[in-house]
Amino acid sequence: MKKQRPTSSIPDHDRFRILVENSLDAAATIDREGKVTYVSPSICRVLGYSNEDFVKLNAFEIVHPADRQTARSRFADLLDQSGSSQTVVNRMQHRDGSWRWIETVSTNQIDTDGVNAVIASFRDVTTRQQALNAVRDAEERLRFIVESATEFAIFTTDLAGRVNSWNSGANRILGYEDSEIVGQDCRIFFTPEDNARDQSESEMHHALLEGRGNDEKWHVRKDGSRFWGSGLMMPLRDDDGVVHGYLKIFRDMTREKKAQQELQAADRRKDEFLAVLAHELRNPLAAISNAAALLLTPVNEDAWAKGVIQRQSKHLARLLDDLLDMARITQGKIRLNREQFNLRSVIGSAVETVTRLLKEKNHQLILNISSEEIFIFGDPTRIEQVVINLLTNAIKYTDDRGRITVTLQRGADALIIVRDTGIGISRDMQEKIFELFVQVDRMNERSDSGLGIGLTLARSIVELHGGRIWVKSDGRDKGSEFGIVLPLADT
Ligand code: ADP
């Protein structure tokens, strides 16, 4: 059995000496001028000095120059108030030249009889301070990253969804200053549709269950405009793992979203186009095969059957020409055979081409053609193709006994206008109809309704000539007006 050392026999003053001399902290008395009048031998452990050497110093001499001014004024504050205490942490120079973080706890006992000094203890807290500094640096770095990530809206909310931090990216994307938004419910960025179905709650719920939730939806900016935000949401937990809020990060991906929607729409249009194409090719083929069957019977309908075959084959050839042109547009392979030509004669032959169609529908044709010669430099066949297309559309999309007006004028440019009294085009469709395969009423019952290629082709051809094409219509059943300007040839 180990023998217990008797402690009670140590006299009190020795016990205090042992305590002071063996403590990890150094204890000192300091006078009004900051001069150390006594220091315990532990100062050697803290700052490397023997206690005899340390008392020869003024304590402020070894405080880091950057901390010295503050240290002096804190000491002056302490001297001002008898009996007060303070804790300061400064860098002090170890005897070996290195800098240490020293925590000094001091009490002003200058007015206490028998003490008449500031009592101080010095403790080396370098490891703790370095850890604190590392945390602070990491926080600052994180704050810097969050602030510089202006492409990203980054913000946090409490459990109820109220915003409690907000970065400059969020300000840029959503339009709110942090002073306006902190404390507000994040539902104000949600669309009314999403709020009506408690989307915010279900996102939080999902983030809680899964650890993170995708945030991909339309959001509302401060000015009421919408944008497609794409990002995620994560629950924020404290040290005990208890969720106390959420972090949201997203980017404005409106452009990408719209491009994706446009691609999907183009894809859908292509599918619809294939259906229309099949339909359009089947009709003339059916007519041709009926006519051919008739030719094989003894019934004397030869002339009629030959007529059907000729008309329908022409129609098929036109469809195939359109298809070939479409392939040329999409591959940018339309070539122009340019020459100087008179627009008046091109318009004349385009009108001639559609005369039969005009008659079939009993339309009235009004020609408003300038008597001047109007020369342009381009491909007459292609320009005629454009005008035939506009005329055919005007005839097709106007009920029987309509009125079609063709205008040709010369100003700074050549101007062609084809106006009809037909079904018109709603405003939202007016730009779209120039896109490939776009038809306002796909698969409508109008016979010979086409493939939705003509106007795309017309625009490409006009633009290749340095010109412009547009449409105007006051809407459904209000008729349409297609206009083309083309630069005049240099004379
Ligand atoms: P297509 O006539 O073969 O369908 P187009 O590219 O020439 O193809 O025209 C695209 C669409 O624009 C048409 O399907 C039609 O819906 C609309 N459109 C064109 N011209 C007119 C017009 N004059 N009046 C009303 N709608 C028109």
Short mmCIF file of C-alpha atoms and ligand atoms in Angstrom, two decimals:
data_model
loop_
_atom_site.label_atom_id
_atom_site.label_comp_id
_atom_site.label_asym_id
_atom_site.label_seq_id
_atom_site.Cartn_x
_atom_site.Cartn_y
_atom_site.Cartn_z
CA MET A 1 0.00 0.00 0.00
CA LYS A 2 1.24 3.46 -0.93
CA LYS A 3 2.11 5.67 1.91
CA GLN A 4 0.01 8.84 2.06
CA ARG A 5 2.10 11.97 2.43
CA PRO A 6 0.90 14.11 5.31
CA THR A 7 -0.20 17.47 3.82
CA SER A 8 -1.72 19.08 6.81
CA SER A 9 1.71 19.64 8.28
CA ILE A 10 2.61 22.21 5.50
CA PRO A 11 2.34 25.73 6.89
CA ASP A 12 -0.12 28.01 5.06
CA HIS A 13 2.45 30.46 3.68
CA ASP A 14 4.43 27.58 2.19
CA ARG A 15 1.29 26.11 0.69
CA PHE A 16 0.58 29.45 -1.11
CA ARG A 17 4.21 29.67 -2.28
CA ILE A 18 4.00 26.11 -3.66
CA LEU A 19 0.72 26.95 -5.38
CA VAL A 20 2.00 30.16 -6.96
CA GLU A 21 5.37 28.76 -7.97
CA ASN A 22 3.99 25.57 -9.50
CA SER A 23 0.95 26.97 -11.21
CA LEU A 24 1.00 26.92 -15.04
CA ASP A 25 0.02 30.58 -14.98
CA ALA A 26 2.49 33.21 -13.83
CA ALA A 27 1.30 35.61 -11.13
CA ALA A 28 2.63 39.13 -10.85
CA THR A 29 2.23 42.45 -9.14
CA ILE A 30 2.49 45.53 -11.31
CA ASP A 31 2.80 49.17 -10.32
CA ARG A 32 1.02 52.18 -11.79
CA GLU A 33 3.66 52.60 -14.49
CA GLY A 34 3.24 49.06 -15.70
CA LYS A 35 6.46 47.94 -14.12
CA VAL A 36 6.42 44.38 -12.80
CA THR A 37 7.38 44.47 -9.12
CA TYR A 38 7.04 40.74 -8.50
CA VAL A 39 6.49 37.73 -10.76
CA SER A 40 6.27 34.07 -9.87
CA PRO A 41 8.87 31.68 -11.30
CA SER A 42 6.24 30.18 -13.66
CA ILE A 43 6.87 33.19 -15.91
CA CYS A 44 9.74 31.08 -17.22
CA ARG A 45 7.20 28.49 -18.46
CA VAL A 46 5.03 31.21 -20.00
CA LEU A 47 7.51 33.64 -21.55
CA GLY A 48 10.96 32.07 -21.02
CA TYR A 49 12.29 34.74 -18.64
CA SER A 50 13.62 34.08 -15.16
CA ASN A 51 11.58 35.97 -12.62
CA GLU A 52 14.65 38.08 -11.79
CA ASP A 53 14.97 39.19 -15.45
CA PHE A 54 11.24 39.73 -15.92
CA VAL A 55 10.99 42.24 -13.09
CA LYS A 56 13.60 44.35 -14.81
CA LEU A 57 11.17 44.82 -17.74
CA ASN A 58 8.26 47.12 -18.26
CA ALA A 59 5.52 44.64 -19.24
CA PHE A 60 4.45 46.79 -22.23
CA GLU A 61 7.92 46.52 -23.82
CA ILE A 62 7.30 42.94 -24.82
CA VAL A 63 3.72 43.47 -26.05
CA HIS A 64 3.47 43.25 -29.85
CA PRO A 65 3.73 46.77 -31.34
CA ALA A 66 0.36 46.32 -33.04
CA ASP A 67 -1.32 45.52 -29.69
CA ARG A 68 0.68 47.93 -27.50
CA GLN A 69 -1.50 51.01 -27.83
CA THR A 70 -4.67 49.09 -26.92
CA ALA A 71 -2.91 47.31 -24.09
CA ARG A 72 -1.82 50.63 -22.58
CA SER A 73 -5.24 52.20 -22.82
CA ARG A 74 -6.91 49.09 -21.32
CA PHE A 75 -4.39 49.30 -18.44
CA ALA A 76 -5.23 53.00 -18.00
CA ASP A 77 -8.94 52.05 -17.83
CA LEU A 78 -8.12 49.49 -15.16
CA LEU A 79 -6.17 52.08 -13.13
CA ASP A 80 -9.11 54.47 -13.35
CA GLN A 81 -11.36 52.16 -11.39
CA SER A 82 -10.15 50.91 -8.10
CA GLY A 83 -11.10 47.26 -7.52
CA SER A 84 -11.99 46.60 -11.18
CA SER A 85 -10.78 43.59 -13.15
CA GLN A 86 -10.18 42.93 -16.80
CA THR A 87 -9.10 40.16 -19.11
CA VAL A 88 -7.07 41.02 -22.19
CA VAL A 89 -5.40 38.84 -24.81
CA ASN A 90 -2.28 40.28 -26.48
CA ARG A 91 0.68 38.97 -28.40
CA MET A 92 3.81 39.07 -26.21
CA GLN A 93 7.34 38.22 -27.21
CA HIS A 94 8.83 35.08 -25.65
CA ARG A 95 12.45 35.32 -24.66
CA ASP A 96 13.28 33.06 -27.62
CA GLY A 97 11.93 35.77 -29.95
CA SER A 98 8.65 34.01 -30.88
CA TRP A 99 5.26 35.67 -30.37
CA ARG A 100 2.79 34.09 -27.97
CA TRP A 101 -0.83 34.90 -27.31
CA ILE A 102 -0.99 35.73 -23.60
CA GLU A 103 -4.19 36.14 -21.66
CA THR A 104 -3.70 38.61 -18.80
CA VAL A 105 -6.28 38.72 -16.04
CA SER A 106 -5.68 41.79 -13.86
CA THR A 107 -7.32 43.34 -10.80
CA ASN A 108 -6.67 46.86 -9.63
CA GLN A 109 -5.73 46.49 -5.96
CA ILE A 110 -3.61 49.63 -5.78
CA ASP A 111 -5.83 51.09 -3.11
CA THR A 112 -5.95 47.88 -1.08
CA ASP A 113 -3.75 48.28 1.93
CA GLY A 114 -1.02 45.76 2.10
CA VAL A 115 -1.29 44.93 -1.63
CA ASN A 116 -1.03 48.34 -3.35
CA ALA A 117 -0.51 46.87 -6.80
CA VAL A 118 -2.26 45.52 -9.81
CA ILE A 119 -2.44 41.76 -9.42
CA ALA A 120 -2.05 40.00 -12.76
CA SER A 121 -1.83 36.47 -14.02
CA PHE A 122 -0.34 35.56 -17.41
CA ARG A 123 -1.46 32.49 -19.28
CA ASP A 124 -0.25 31.22 -22.63
CA VAL A 125 -3.39 30.80 -24.78
CA THR A 126 -1.55 30.57 -28.13
CA THR A 127 -3.12 27.23 -29.11
CA ARG A 128 -6.63 28.40 -28.23
CA GLN A 129 -6.13 31.73 -29.99
CA GLN A 130 -4.73 30.07 -33.13
CA ALA A 131 -7.78 27.83 -33.22
CA LEU A 132 -10.06 30.86 -32.80
CA ASN A 133 -8.15 32.73 -35.51
CA ALA A 134 -8.42 29.73 -37.83
CA VAL A 135 -12.20 29.63 -37.29
CA ARG A 136 -12.44 33.38 -37.85
CA ASP A 137 -10.32 33.16 -41.02
CA ALA A 138 -12.42 30.28 -42.30
CA GLU A 139 -15.60 32.26 -41.60
CA GLU A 140 -14.19 35.29 -43.35
CA ARG A 141 -13.15 33.19 -46.34
CA LEU A 142 -16.60 31.66 -46.48
CA ARG A 143 -18.24 35.07 -46.23
CA PHE A 144 -15.96 36.30 -49.02
CA ILE A 145 -16.86 33.33 -51.24
CA VAL A 146 -20.57 33.75 -50.54
CA GLU A 147 -20.38 37.49 -51.25
CA SER A 148 -18.33 37.09 -54.43
CA ALA A 149 -20.60 34.38 -55.81
CA THR A 150 -22.82 36.97 -57.45
CA GLU A 151 -24.02 34.37 -59.96
CA PHE A 152 -25.69 32.55 -57.09
CA ALA A 153 -28.46 33.63 -54.76
CA ILE A 154 -27.40 32.27 -51.36
CA PHE A 155 -29.56 32.87 -48.33
CA THR A 156 -30.72 31.24 -45.14
CA THR A 157 -34.10 31.11 -43.47
CA ASP A 158 -35.35 30.10 -40.06
CA LEU A 159 -37.62 27.10 -39.62
CA ALA A 160 -40.69 29.15 -40.51
CA GLY A 161 -39.08 30.22 -43.82
CA ARG A 162 -38.20 33.78 -42.75
CA VAL A 163 -35.01 35.07 -44.37
CA ASN A 164 -32.16 35.68 -41.92
CA SER A 165 -29.14 36.12 -44.21
CA TRP A 166 -28.86 37.30 -47.80
CA ASN A 167 -25.89 37.57 -50.18
CA SER A 168 -25.26 40.06 -52.98
CA GLY A 169 -26.11 37.38 -55.59
CA ALA A 170 -29.58 37.07 -54.05
CA ASN A 171 -29.87 40.84 -54.16
CA ARG A 172 -28.86 40.85 -57.84
CA ILE A 173 -31.15 37.98 -58.87
CA LEU A 174 -34.22 38.75 -56.75
CA GLY A 175 -33.89 42.53 -56.52
CA TYR A 176 -34.24 42.93 -52.73
CA GLU A 177 -31.61 44.67 -50.54
CA ASP A 178 -30.84 42.62 -47.45
CA SER A 179 -32.31 45.38 -45.26
CA GLU A 180 -35.66 44.93 -47.04
CA ILE A 181 -35.75 41.16 -47.03
CA VAL A 182 -34.28 39.96 -43.74
CA GLY A 183 -37.21 38.92 -41.57
CA GLN A 184 -39.57 38.46 -44.55
CA ASP A 185 -41.19 35.18 -45.47
CA CYS A 186 -39.41 33.55 -48.45
CA ARG A 187 -42.83 32.75 -49.94
CA ILE A 188 -42.73 36.20 -51.51
CA PHE A 189 -40.35 34.75 -54.13
CA PHE A 190 -42.81 31.97 -54.92
CA THR A 191 -45.39 32.26 -57.68
CA PRO A 192 -49.00 32.55 -56.50
CA GLU A 193 -49.64 29.13 -58.10
CA ASP A 194 -46.88 27.53 -56.00
CA ASN A 195 -48.06 29.30 -52.85
CA ALA A 196 -51.60 28.08 -53.47
CA ARG A 197 -50.34 24.51 -53.28
CA ASP A 198 -48.00 25.12 -50.30
CA GLN A 199 -44.90 24.47 -52.36
CA SER A 200 -42.67 26.12 -49.72
CA GLU A 201 -43.82 23.65 -47.03
CA SER A 202 -43.37 20.66 -49.27
CA GLU A 203 -39.82 21.77 -50.24
CA MET A 204 -38.88 22.14 -46.56
CA HIS A 205 -40.43 18.80 -45.78
CA HIS A 206 -38.53 17.14 -48.61
CA ALA A 207 -35.23 18.79 -47.58
CA LEU A 208 -35.76 17.51 -44.02
CA LEU A 209 -36.51 13.97 -45.15
CA GLU A 210 -33.84 13.66 -47.82
CA GLY A 211 -31.13 15.97 -46.42
CA ARG A 212 -31.49 18.19 -49.49
CA GLY A 213 -34.15 19.16 -51.94
CA ASN A 214 -34.00 20.44 -55.49
CA ASP A 215 -35.29 23.92 -56.07
CA GLU A 216 -36.17 24.08 -59.75
CA LYS A 217 -39.03 26.39 -60.48
CA TRP A 218 -40.26 29.79 -61.57
CA HIS A 219 -39.63 32.46 -58.94
CA VAL A 220 -40.87 36.02 -58.65
CA ARG A 221 -38.51 39.03 -58.45
CA LYS A 222 -39.22 42.19 -56.45
CA ASP A 223 -40.45 43.90 -59.63
CA GLY A 224 -42.93 41.05 -60.21
CA SER A 225 -41.07 39.54 -63.18
CA ARG A 226 -40.41 35.82 -63.20
CA PHE A 227 -37.22 33.84 -63.59
CA TRP A 228 -36.33 30.17 -63.60
CA GLY A 229 -34.28 29.47 -60.46
CA SER A 230 -32.33 26.27 -60.40
CA GLY A 231 -30.59 25.11 -57.24
CA LEU A 232 -31.10 23.33 -53.98
CA MET A 233 -32.15 23.68 -50.41
CA MET A 234 -30.57 22.07 -47.33
CA PRO A 235 -31.52 21.98 -43.67
CA LEU A 236 -29.11 23.74 -41.28
CA ARG A 237 -28.32 21.84 -38.08
CA ASP A 238 -26.77 22.98 -34.82
CA ASP A 239 -24.04 21.06 -32.96
CA ASP A 240 -26.64 18.66 -31.55
CA GLY A 241 -28.00 17.90 -35.02
CA VAL A 242 -31.19 19.87 -34.42
CA VAL A 243 -32.47 21.64 -37.54
CA HIS A 244 -32.75 25.39 -36.97
CA GLY A 245 -33.25 26.66 -40.50
CA TYR A 246 -32.55 26.18 -44.20
CA LEU A 247 -29.92 27.20 -46.70
CA LYS A 248 -30.98 27.93 -50.26
CA ILE A 249 -28.69 28.31 -53.25
CA PHE A 250 -29.89 28.87 -56.77
CA ARG A 251 -28.98 30.44 -60.10
CA ASP A 252 -31.04 32.33 -62.62
CA MET A 253 -31.33 29.80 -65.45
CA THR A 254 -34.14 31.51 -67.35
CA ARG A 255 -32.21 31.64 -70.62
CA GLU A 256 -31.31 27.95 -70.43
CA LYS A 257 -34.88 27.04 -69.45
CA LYS A 258 -36.32 28.99 -72.37
CA ALA A 259 -33.81 27.42 -74.77
CA GLN A 260 -34.80 24.00 -73.45
CA GLN A 261 -38.51 24.79 -73.85
CA GLU A 262 -37.80 26.03 -77.36
CA LEU A 263 -36.00 22.79 -78.20
CA GLN A 264 -38.86 20.76 -76.81
CA ALA A 265 -41.34 22.83 -78.81
CA ALA A 266 -39.23 22.37 -81.96
CA ASP A 267 -39.13 18.67 -81.31
CA ARG A 268 -42.89 18.56 -80.84
CA ARG A 269 -43.36 20.57 -84.03
CA LYS A 270 -41.19 18.12 -85.91
CA ASP A 271 -43.31 15.20 -84.69
CA GLU A 272 -46.48 17.01 -85.68
CA PHE A 273 -44.89 17.89 -88.99
CA LEU A 274 -44.21 14.23 -89.72
CA ALA A 275 -47.87 13.46 -89.08
CA VAL A 276 -48.93 16.29 -91.43
CA LEU A 277 -46.42 15.18 -94.02
CA ALA A 278 -47.76 11.64 -94.01
CA HIS A 279 -51.27 13.01 -94.38
CA GLU A 280 -50.28 15.43 -97.16
CA LEU A 281 -48.46 12.75 -99.14
CA ARG A 282 -51.21 10.19 -98.72
CA ASN A 283 -54.01 12.37 -100.15
CA PRO A 284 -52.56 12.97 -103.65
CA LEU A 285 -51.27 9.42 -103.76
CA ALA A 286 -54.74 8.07 -103.01
CA ALA A 287 -56.18 10.25 -105.78
CA ILE A 288 -53.51 9.08 -108.23
CA SER A 289 -54.04 5.44 -107.44
CA ASN A 290 -57.85 5.81 -107.79
CA ALA A 291 -57.36 7.48 -111.17
CA ALA A 292 -54.92 4.78 -112.25
CA ALA A 293 -57.43 2.10 -111.22
CA LEU A 294 -60.07 3.87 -113.30
CA LEU A 295 -57.80 3.84 -116.33
CA LEU A 296 -57.70 0.07 -116.09
CA THR A 297 -61.50 -0.27 -116.26
CA PRO A 298 -63.47 -0.23 -119.54
CA VAL A 299 -65.37 2.88 -118.36
CA ASN A 300 -64.45 5.79 -120.58
CA GLU A 301 -63.18 8.27 -117.99
CA ASP A 302 -59.64 8.48 -119.38
CA ALA A 303 -59.47 12.25 -119.74
CA TRP A 304 -60.70 12.85 -116.19
CA ALA A 305 -58.32 10.26 -114.72
CA LYS A 306 -55.35 11.68 -116.62
CA GLY A 307 -56.23 15.14 -115.34
CA VAL A 308 -56.29 13.88 -111.72
CA ILE A 309 -52.97 12.14 -112.16
CA GLN A 310 -51.38 15.24 -113.65
CA ARG A 311 -52.72 17.62 -110.98
CA GLN A 312 -51.93 15.37 -108.06
CA SER A 313 -48.44 14.57 -109.34
CA LYS A 314 -47.79 18.30 -109.62
CA HIS A 315 -48.99 18.72 -106.07
CA LEU A 316 -46.72 15.89 -104.92
CA ALA A 317 -43.81 17.48 -106.77
CA ARG A 318 -44.53 20.80 -105.00
CA LEU A 319 -44.54 19.09 -101.62
CA LEU A 320 -41.27 17.40 -102.41
CA ASP A 321 -39.77 20.71 -103.59
CA ASP A 322 -40.80 22.28 -100.28
CA LEU A 323 -39.22 19.38 -98.41
CA LEU A 324 -35.99 19.77 -100.33
CA ASP A 325 -36.00 23.52 -99.69
CA MET A 326 -36.61 22.87 -96.01
CA ALA A 327 -33.53 20.64 -95.91
CA ARG A 328 -31.56 23.42 -97.65
CA ILE A 329 -32.73 26.01 -95.09
CA THR A 330 -31.83 23.90 -92.10
CA GLN A 331 -28.41 23.21 -93.57
CA GLY A 332 -27.97 26.83 -94.70
CA LYS A 333 -27.56 25.64 -98.28
CA ILE A 334 -29.94 27.89 -100.18
CA ARG A 335 -28.05 29.33 -103.15
CA LEU A 336 -29.20 32.35 -105.15
CA ASN A 337 -28.64 32.76 -108.88
CA ARG A 338 -28.39 36.51 -108.87
CA GLU A 339 -29.12 38.81 -111.75
CA GLN A 340 -30.71 42.21 -112.19
CA PHE A 341 -34.43 41.78 -112.82
CA ASN A 342 -37.70 43.67 -112.93
CA LEU A 343 -39.95 42.98 -109.95
CA ARG A 344 -43.05 43.96 -111.96
CA SER A 345 -42.68 41.00 -114.27
CA VAL A 346 -41.94 38.60 -111.40
CA ILE A 347 -45.11 39.73 -109.59
CA GLY A 348 -46.99 39.37 -112.89
CA SER A 349 -45.98 35.77 -113.39
CA ALA A 350 -46.62 34.91 -109.72
CA VAL A 351 -50.16 36.25 -110.07
CA GLU A 352 -50.60 34.25 -113.26
CA THR A 353 -49.53 31.06 -111.46
CA VAL A 354 -52.28 31.42 -108.86
CA THR A 355 -55.04 32.54 -111.24
CA ARG A 356 -56.69 29.12 -111.31
CA LEU A 357 -56.68 28.90 -107.49
CA LEU A 358 -58.13 32.42 -107.24
CA LYS A 359 -60.93 31.48 -109.61
CA GLU A 360 -61.69 28.25 -107.77
CA LYS A 361 -62.41 30.26 -104.64
CA ASN A 362 -64.08 33.14 -106.40
CA HIS A 363 -61.74 35.68 -104.83
CA GLN A 364 -61.55 39.21 -106.13
CA LEU A 365 -57.98 40.25 -107.01
CA ILE A 366 -56.94 43.90 -106.79
CA LEU A 367 -53.59 44.82 -108.30
CA ASN A 368 -52.00 47.98 -107.09
CA ILE A 369 -48.80 47.84 -109.09
CA SER A 370 -46.55 50.84 -109.61
CA SER A 371 -46.17 51.86 -113.24
CA GLU A 372 -42.43 52.38 -112.67
CA GLU A 373 -39.93 49.67 -113.51
CA ILE A 374 -38.54 48.35 -110.24
CA PHE A 375 -35.21 46.60 -110.57
CA ILE A 376 -33.59 44.55 -107.92
CA PHE A 377 -30.49 42.39 -107.91
CA GLY A 378 -31.30 38.84 -106.83
CA ASP A 379 -32.74 35.50 -107.78
CA PRO A 380 -36.01 36.05 -109.75
CA THR A 381 -37.11 32.41 -109.38
CA ARG A 382 -36.75 32.53 -105.60
CA ILE A 383 -38.50 35.90 -105.27
CA GLU A 384 -41.33 34.58 -107.44
CA GLN A 385 -41.51 31.53 -105.19
CA VAL A 386 -41.91 33.84 -102.15
CA VAL A 387 -44.68 35.88 -103.77
CA ILE A 388 -46.49 32.73 -104.96
CA ASN A 389 -46.31 31.45 -101.39
CA LEU A 390 -47.82 34.63 -99.95
CA LEU A 391 -50.53 34.63 -102.61
CA THR A 392 -51.31 30.94 -102.14
CA ASN A 393 -51.60 31.47 -98.38
CA ALA A 394 -53.85 34.52 -98.89
CA ILE A 395 -56.09 32.42 -101.15
CA LYS A 396 -56.00 29.39 -98.86
CA TYR A 397 -56.66 31.21 -95.60
CA THR A 398 -59.51 33.36 -96.95
CA ASP A 399 -63.02 31.99 -97.25
CA ASP A 400 -64.65 31.97 -100.73
CA ARG A 401 -65.39 35.35 -102.29
CA GLY A 402 -62.71 37.17 -100.38
CA ARG A 403 -60.59 40.07 -101.58
CA ILE A 404 -56.87 39.85 -102.21
CA THR A 405 -54.80 42.95 -102.88
CA VAL A 406 -51.27 42.92 -104.26
CA THR A 407 -49.28 46.13 -103.99
CA LEU A 408 -45.89 46.91 -105.50
CA GLN A 409 -44.27 50.26 -104.82
CA ARG A 410 -40.93 51.85 -105.20
CA GLY A 411 -39.49 54.06 -102.46
CA ALA A 412 -36.04 53.91 -100.92
CA ASP A 413 -36.56 50.15 -101.35
CA ALA A 414 -38.96 47.99 -103.26
CA LEU A 415 -42.11 47.23 -101.29
CA ILE A 416 -44.46 44.28 -101.90
CA ILE A 417 -47.65 43.87 -99.91
CA VAL A 418 -50.11 40.98 -100.11
CA ARG A 419 -53.30 41.69 -98.19
CA ASP A 420 -56.32 39.44 -97.73
CA THR A 421 -59.72 39.56 -96.03
CA GLY A 422 -59.27 36.07 -94.58
CA ILE A 423 -59.11 34.34 -91.23
CA GLY A 424 -56.36 36.60 -89.85
CA ILE A 425 -53.62 35.69 -87.40
CA SER A 426 -53.71 36.24 -83.63
CA ARG A 427 -50.98 38.52 -82.26
CA ASP A 428 -49.19 35.78 -80.34
CA MET A 429 -48.80 33.71 -83.53
CA GLN A 430 -47.58 36.55 -85.78
CA GLU A 431 -43.83 36.06 -85.10
CA LYS A 432 -44.11 32.29 -84.70
CA ILE A 433 -45.55 31.53 -88.13
CA PHE A 434 -42.13 32.31 -89.65
CA GLU A 435 -40.64 29.40 -87.73
CA LEU A 436 -40.23 26.02 -89.35
CA PHE A 437 -43.31 23.75 -89.24
CA VAL A 438 -45.43 26.29 -87.38
CA GLN A 439 -49.04 26.29 -88.46
CA VAL A 440 -51.79 28.07 -86.58
CA ASP A 441 -54.32 25.29 -87.05
CA ARG A 442 -52.39 22.16 -87.65
CA MET A 443 -54.30 19.45 -89.51
CA ASN A 444 -57.10 21.91 -90.24
CA GLU A 445 -59.74 20.88 -92.66
CA ARG A 446 -58.65 23.38 -95.31
CA SER A 447 -57.67 21.23 -98.24
CA ASP A 448 -54.11 21.58 -99.44
CA SER A 449 -53.12 23.10 -96.11
CA GLY A 450 -49.36 22.72 -96.67
CA LEU A 451 -46.48 21.75 -94.44
CA GLY A 452 -45.68 24.90 -92.47
CA ILE A 453 -42.49 25.45 -94.43
CA GLY A 454 -43.46 28.23 -96.85
CA LEU A 455 -43.04 31.28 -94.59
CA THR A 456 -39.78 30.02 -93.12
CA LEU A 457 -38.47 29.61 -96.61
CA ALA A 458 -39.86 33.04 -97.61
CA ARG A 459 -38.08 34.71 -94.71
CA SER A 460 -34.77 32.97 -95.49
CA ILE A 461 -34.97 33.97 -99.14
CA VAL A 462 -35.91 37.59 -98.37
CA GLU A 463 -33.13 37.90 -95.80
CA LEU A 464 -30.61 36.41 -98.22
CA HIS A 465 -31.56 39.32 -100.49
CA GLY A 466 -30.85 41.79 -97.68
CA GLY A 467 -34.58 42.42 -97.24
CA ARG A 468 -37.20 42.01 -94.53
CA ILE A 469 -40.60 40.30 -94.28
CA TRP A 470 -43.34 40.98 -91.74
CA VAL A 471 -46.96 40.24 -91.03
CA LYS A 472 -49.72 42.42 -89.66
CA SER A 473 -53.18 41.30 -88.65
CA ASP A 474 -55.74 42.71 -86.27
CA GLY A 475 -56.49 39.16 -85.21
CA ARG A 476 -58.87 36.35 -85.92
CA ASP A 477 -61.12 36.97 -88.97
CA LYS A 478 -59.62 40.43 -89.49
CA GLY A 479 -57.54 39.51 -92.57
CA SER A 480 -53.75 39.54 -92.87
CA GLU A 481 -51.14 41.66 -94.52
CA PHE A 482 -47.69 40.34 -95.45
CA GLY A 483 -45.08 42.90 -96.43
CA ILE A 484 -41.64 42.54 -97.97
CA VAL A 485 -38.99 45.18 -98.54
CA LEU A 486 -36.10 44.46 -100.87
CA PRO A 487 -33.15 46.72 -101.65
CA LEU A 488 -33.21 48.22 -105.11
CA ALA A 489 -30.50 47.33 -107.59
CA ASP A 490 -27.75 49.97 -108.00
CA THR A 491 -28.52 51.83 -111.19
P1 ADP B 1 -48.45 26.38 -94.65
O1 ADP B 1 -49.29 27.40 -95.32
O2 ADP B 1 -47.89 25.36 -95.53
O3 ADP B 1 -49.06 25.81 -93.41
P2 ADP B 1 -46.65 28.57 -94.16
O4 ADP B 1 -45.28 28.58 -93.54
O5 ADP B 1 -46.78 29.18 -95.50
O6 ADP B 1 -47.13 27.09 -94.10
O7 ADP B 1 -47.62 29.30 -93.16
C1 ADP B 1 -47.57 29.00 -91.79
C2 ADP B 1 -48.90 29.23 -91.13
O8 ADP B 1 -49.16 30.64 -91.07
C3 ADP B 1 -50.07 28.65 -91.83
O9 ADP B 1 -50.25 27.27 -91.48
C4 ADP B 1 -51.22 29.51 -91.34
O10 ADP B 1 -51.64 29.04 -90.07
C5 ADP B 1 -50.57 30.86 -91.15
N1 ADP B 1 -50.79 31.75 -92.30
C6 ADP B 1 -49.96 32.00 -93.33
N2 ADP B 1 -50.49 32.90 -94.19
C7 ADP B 1 -51.69 33.23 -93.68
C8 ADP B 1 -52.75 34.11 -94.10
N3 ADP B 1 -52.64 34.85 -95.21
N4 ADP B 1 -53.84 34.21 -93.32
C9 ADP B 1 -53.95 33.48 -92.19
N5 ADP B 1 -52.99 32.63 -91.74
C10 ADP B 1 -51.90 32.50 -92.49
#
